[in-house]
PDB file of C-alpha atoms in Angstrom:
ATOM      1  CA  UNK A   1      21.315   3.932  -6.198  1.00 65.00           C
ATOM      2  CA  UNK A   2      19.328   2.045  -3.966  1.00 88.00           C
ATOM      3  CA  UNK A   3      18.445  -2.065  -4.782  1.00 97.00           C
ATOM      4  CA  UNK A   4      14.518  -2.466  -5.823  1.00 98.00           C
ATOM      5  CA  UNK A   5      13.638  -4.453  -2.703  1.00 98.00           C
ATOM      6  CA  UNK A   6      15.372  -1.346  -0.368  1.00 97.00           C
ATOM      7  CA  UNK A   7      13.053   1.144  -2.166  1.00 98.00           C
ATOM      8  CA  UNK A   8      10.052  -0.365  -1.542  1.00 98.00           C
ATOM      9  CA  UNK A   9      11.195  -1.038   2.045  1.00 97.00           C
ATOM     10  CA  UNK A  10      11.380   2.601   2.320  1.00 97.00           C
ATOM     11  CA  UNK A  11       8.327   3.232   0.705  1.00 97.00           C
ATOM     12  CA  UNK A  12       6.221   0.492   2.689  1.00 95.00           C
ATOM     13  CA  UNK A  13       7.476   2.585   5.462  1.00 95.00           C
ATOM     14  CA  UNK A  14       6.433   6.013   4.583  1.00 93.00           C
ATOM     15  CA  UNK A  15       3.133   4.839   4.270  1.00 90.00           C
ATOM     16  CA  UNK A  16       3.150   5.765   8.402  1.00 88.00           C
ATOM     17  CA  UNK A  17       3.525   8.738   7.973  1.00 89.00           C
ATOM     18  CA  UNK A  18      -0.030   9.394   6.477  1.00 89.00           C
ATOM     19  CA  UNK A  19       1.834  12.629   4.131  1.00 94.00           C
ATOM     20  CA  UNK A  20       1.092  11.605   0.448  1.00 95.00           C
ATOM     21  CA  UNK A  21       3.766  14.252  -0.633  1.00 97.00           C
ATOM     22  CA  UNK A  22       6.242  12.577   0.983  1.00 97.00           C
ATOM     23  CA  UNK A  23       5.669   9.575  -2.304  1.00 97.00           C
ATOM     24  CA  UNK A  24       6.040  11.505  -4.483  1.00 98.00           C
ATOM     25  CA  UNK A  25       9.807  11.254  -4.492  1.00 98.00           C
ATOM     26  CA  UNK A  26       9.670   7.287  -5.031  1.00 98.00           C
ATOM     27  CA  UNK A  27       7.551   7.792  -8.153  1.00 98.00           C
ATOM     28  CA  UNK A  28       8.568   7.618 -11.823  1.00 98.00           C
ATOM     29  CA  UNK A  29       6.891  10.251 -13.960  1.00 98.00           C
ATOM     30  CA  UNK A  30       4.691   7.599 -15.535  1.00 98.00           C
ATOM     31  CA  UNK A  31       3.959   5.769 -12.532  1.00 98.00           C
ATOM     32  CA  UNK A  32       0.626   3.419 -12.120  1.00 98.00           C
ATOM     33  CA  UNK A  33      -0.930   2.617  -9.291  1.00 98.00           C
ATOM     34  CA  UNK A  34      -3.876   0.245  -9.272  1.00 97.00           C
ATOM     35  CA  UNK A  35      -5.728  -1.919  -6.829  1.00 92.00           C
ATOM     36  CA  UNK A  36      -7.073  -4.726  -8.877  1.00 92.00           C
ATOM     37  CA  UNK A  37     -10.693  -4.078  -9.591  1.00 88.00           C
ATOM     38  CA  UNK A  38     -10.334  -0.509  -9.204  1.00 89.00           C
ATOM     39  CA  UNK A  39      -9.405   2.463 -12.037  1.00 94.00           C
ATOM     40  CA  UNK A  40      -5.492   2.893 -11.975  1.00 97.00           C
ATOM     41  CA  UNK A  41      -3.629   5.891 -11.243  1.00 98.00           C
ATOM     42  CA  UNK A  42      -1.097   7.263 -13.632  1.00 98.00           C
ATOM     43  CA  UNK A  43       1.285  10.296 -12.934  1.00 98.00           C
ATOM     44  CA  UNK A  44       2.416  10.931  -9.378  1.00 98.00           C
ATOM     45  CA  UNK A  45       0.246  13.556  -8.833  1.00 98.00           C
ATOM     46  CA  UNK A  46      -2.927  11.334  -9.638  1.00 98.00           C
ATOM     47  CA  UNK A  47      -1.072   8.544  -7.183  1.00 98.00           C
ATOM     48  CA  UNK A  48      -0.456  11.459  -4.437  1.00 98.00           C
ATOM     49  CA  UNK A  49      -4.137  12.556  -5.057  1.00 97.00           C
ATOM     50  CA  UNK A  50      -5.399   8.875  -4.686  1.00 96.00           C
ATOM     51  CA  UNK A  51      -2.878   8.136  -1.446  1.00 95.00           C
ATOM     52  CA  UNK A  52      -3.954  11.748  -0.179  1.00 95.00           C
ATOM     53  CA  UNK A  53      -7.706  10.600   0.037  1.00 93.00           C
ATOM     54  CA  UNK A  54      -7.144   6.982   1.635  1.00 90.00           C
ATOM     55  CA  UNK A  55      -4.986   8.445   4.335  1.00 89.00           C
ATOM     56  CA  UNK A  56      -8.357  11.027   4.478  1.00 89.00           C
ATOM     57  CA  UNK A  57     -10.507   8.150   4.937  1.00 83.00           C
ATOM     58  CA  UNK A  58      -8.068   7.290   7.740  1.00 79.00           C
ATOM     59  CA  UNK A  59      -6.105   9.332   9.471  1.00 76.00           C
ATOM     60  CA  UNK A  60      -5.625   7.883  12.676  1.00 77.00           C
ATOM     61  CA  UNK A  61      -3.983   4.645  10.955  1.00 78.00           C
ATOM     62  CA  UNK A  62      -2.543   3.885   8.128  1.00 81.00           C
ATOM     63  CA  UNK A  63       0.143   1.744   7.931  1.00 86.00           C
ATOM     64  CA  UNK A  64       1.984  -1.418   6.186  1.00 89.00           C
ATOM     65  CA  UNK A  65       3.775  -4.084   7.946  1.00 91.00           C
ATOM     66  CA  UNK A  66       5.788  -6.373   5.312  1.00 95.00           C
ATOM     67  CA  UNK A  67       5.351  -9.745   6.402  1.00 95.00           C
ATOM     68  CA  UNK A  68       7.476 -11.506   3.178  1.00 96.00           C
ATOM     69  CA  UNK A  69       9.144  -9.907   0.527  1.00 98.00           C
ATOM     70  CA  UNK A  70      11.115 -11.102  -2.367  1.00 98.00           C
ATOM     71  CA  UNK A  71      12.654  -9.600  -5.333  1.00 98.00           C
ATOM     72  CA  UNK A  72      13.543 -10.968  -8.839  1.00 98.00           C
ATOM     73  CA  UNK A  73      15.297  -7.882 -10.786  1.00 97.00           C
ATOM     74  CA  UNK A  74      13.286  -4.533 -10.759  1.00 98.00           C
ATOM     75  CA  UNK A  75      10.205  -6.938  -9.678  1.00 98.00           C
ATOM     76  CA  UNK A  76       9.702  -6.814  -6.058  1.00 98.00           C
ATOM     77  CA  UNK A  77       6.608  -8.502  -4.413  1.00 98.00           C
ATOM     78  CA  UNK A  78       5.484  -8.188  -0.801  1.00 98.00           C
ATOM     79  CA  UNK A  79       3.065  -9.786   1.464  1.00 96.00           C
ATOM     80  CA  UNK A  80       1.440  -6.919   3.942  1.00 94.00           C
ATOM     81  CA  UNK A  81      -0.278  -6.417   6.896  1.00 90.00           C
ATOM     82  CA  UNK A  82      -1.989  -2.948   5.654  1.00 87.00           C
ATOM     83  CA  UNK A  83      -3.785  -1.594   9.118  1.00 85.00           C
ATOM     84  CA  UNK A  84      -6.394   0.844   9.123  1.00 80.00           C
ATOM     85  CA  UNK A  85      -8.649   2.405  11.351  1.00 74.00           C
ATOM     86  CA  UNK A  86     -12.180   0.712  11.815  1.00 69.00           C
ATOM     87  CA  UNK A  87     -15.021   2.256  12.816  1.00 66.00           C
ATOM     88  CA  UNK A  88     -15.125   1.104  16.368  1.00 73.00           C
ATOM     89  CA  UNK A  89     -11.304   2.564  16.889  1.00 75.00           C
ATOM     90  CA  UNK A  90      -9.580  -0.634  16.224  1.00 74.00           C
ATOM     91  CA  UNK A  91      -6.853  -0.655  13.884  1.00 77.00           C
ATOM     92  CA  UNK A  92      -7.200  -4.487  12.329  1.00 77.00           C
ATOM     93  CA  UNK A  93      -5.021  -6.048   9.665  1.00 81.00           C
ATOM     94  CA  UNK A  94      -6.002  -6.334   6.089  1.00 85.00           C
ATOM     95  CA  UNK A  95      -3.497  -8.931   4.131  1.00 90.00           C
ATOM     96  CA  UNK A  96      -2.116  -7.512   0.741  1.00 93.00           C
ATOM     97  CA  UNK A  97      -0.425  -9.097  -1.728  1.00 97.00           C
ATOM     98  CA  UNK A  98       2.035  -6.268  -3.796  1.00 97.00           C
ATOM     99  CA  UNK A  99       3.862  -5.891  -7.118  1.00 98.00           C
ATOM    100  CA  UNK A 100       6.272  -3.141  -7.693  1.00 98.00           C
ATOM    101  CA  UNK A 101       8.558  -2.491 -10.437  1.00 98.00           C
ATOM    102  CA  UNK A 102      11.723  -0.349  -9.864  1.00 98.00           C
ATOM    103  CA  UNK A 103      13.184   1.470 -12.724  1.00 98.00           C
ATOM    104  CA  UNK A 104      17.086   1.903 -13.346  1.00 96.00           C
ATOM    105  CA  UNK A 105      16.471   5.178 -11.537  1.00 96.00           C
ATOM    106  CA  UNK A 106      15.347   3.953  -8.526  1.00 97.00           C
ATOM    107  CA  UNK A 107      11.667   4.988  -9.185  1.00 98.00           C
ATOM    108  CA  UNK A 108       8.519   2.980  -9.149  1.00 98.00           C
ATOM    109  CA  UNK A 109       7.202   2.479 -12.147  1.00 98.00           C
ATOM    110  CA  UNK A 110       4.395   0.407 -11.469  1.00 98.00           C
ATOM    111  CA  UNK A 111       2.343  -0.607  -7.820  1.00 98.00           C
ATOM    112  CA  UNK A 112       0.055  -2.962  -8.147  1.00 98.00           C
ATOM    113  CA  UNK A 113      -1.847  -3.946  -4.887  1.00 97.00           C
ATOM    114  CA  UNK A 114      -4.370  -7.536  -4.816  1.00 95.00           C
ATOM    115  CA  UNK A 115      -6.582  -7.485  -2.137  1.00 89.00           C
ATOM    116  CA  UNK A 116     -10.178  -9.015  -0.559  1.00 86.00           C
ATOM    117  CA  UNK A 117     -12.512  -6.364  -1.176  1.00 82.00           C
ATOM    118  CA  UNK A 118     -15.167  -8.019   0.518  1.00 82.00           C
ATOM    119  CA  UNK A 119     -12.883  -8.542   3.522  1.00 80.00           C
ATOM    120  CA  UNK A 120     -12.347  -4.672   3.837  1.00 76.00           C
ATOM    121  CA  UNK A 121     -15.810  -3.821   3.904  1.00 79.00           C
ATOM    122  CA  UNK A 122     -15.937  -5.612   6.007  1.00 80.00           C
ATOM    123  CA  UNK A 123     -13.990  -4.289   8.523  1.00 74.00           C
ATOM    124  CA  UNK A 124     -15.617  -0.623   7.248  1.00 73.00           C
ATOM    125  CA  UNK A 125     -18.960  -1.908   8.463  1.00 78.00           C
ATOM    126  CA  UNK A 126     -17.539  -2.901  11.842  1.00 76.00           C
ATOM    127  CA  UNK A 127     -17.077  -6.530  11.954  1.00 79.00           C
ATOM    128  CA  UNK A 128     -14.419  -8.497  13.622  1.00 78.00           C
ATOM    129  CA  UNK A 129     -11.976  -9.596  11.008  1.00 75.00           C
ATOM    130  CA  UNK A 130      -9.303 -10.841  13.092  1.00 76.00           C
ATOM    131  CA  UNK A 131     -10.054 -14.421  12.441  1.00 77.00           C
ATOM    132  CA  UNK A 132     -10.481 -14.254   8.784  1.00 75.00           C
ATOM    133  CA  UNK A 133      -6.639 -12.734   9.364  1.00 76.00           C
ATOM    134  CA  UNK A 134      -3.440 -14.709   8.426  1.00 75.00           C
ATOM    135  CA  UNK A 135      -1.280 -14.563  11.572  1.00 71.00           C
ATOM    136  CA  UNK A 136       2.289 -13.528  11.065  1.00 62.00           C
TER     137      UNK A 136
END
């Protein structure tokens, strides 16, 4: 079995992929997902469904770029560089802050991503964001 921080290596980089499905395999059956200030997803098919529609909203980018990452246990918390496609064709930065929680298995049982909200609309109505950006 694989150490907590080495799964969610491997899942940070999956997220390149843009293929929800290919998740699924990292997720305990009672998985939650939940960007803070928005309804959680429990289940791996409601976390597919939800990681099915942002890669939707995006499909030309979508991808997450650990800048720091640190593990206590089964606790493993990054700092990201999540990049998504603007509207102009730019694929800016948006900085994340993540919890996961590895089970004995090896499976998430818990994703919990803290975020500006106001920063990524941001960038959805087309403004430059680069210098409101931490630099890596």
């Amino acid at each position: 079995m694989s150490a907590p921080i080495d799964v969610v290596r491997e899942f940070c980089a999956l997220m390149e992929r843009r293929d929800p499905q290919a998740l699924r395999p990292f997720l305990a059956q009672d998985a939650v997902y939940q960007n803070v200030g928005m309804p959680a997803s429990v289940g791996p098919d409601a976390i597919v469904e939800n990681m099915g529609a942002q890669f939707a909203m995006f499909p030309d980018a979508y991808a997450f770029e650990i800048v720091n990452i640190a593990a206590d246990g089964a606790v493993v918390l990054t700092e990201r560089l999540d990049y998504i496609q603007a509207t102009d064709g730019s694929q800016p930065a948006v900085p994340v802050m993540g919890t996961f929680v590895v089970g004995n298995d090896g499976k998430i049982t818990r994703w919990t991503d803290y975020f500006d909200v106001n920063l990524t609309m941001k960038l959805l109505q087309g403004e430059d964001i680069s210098s409101l950006v931490p630099t890596t």
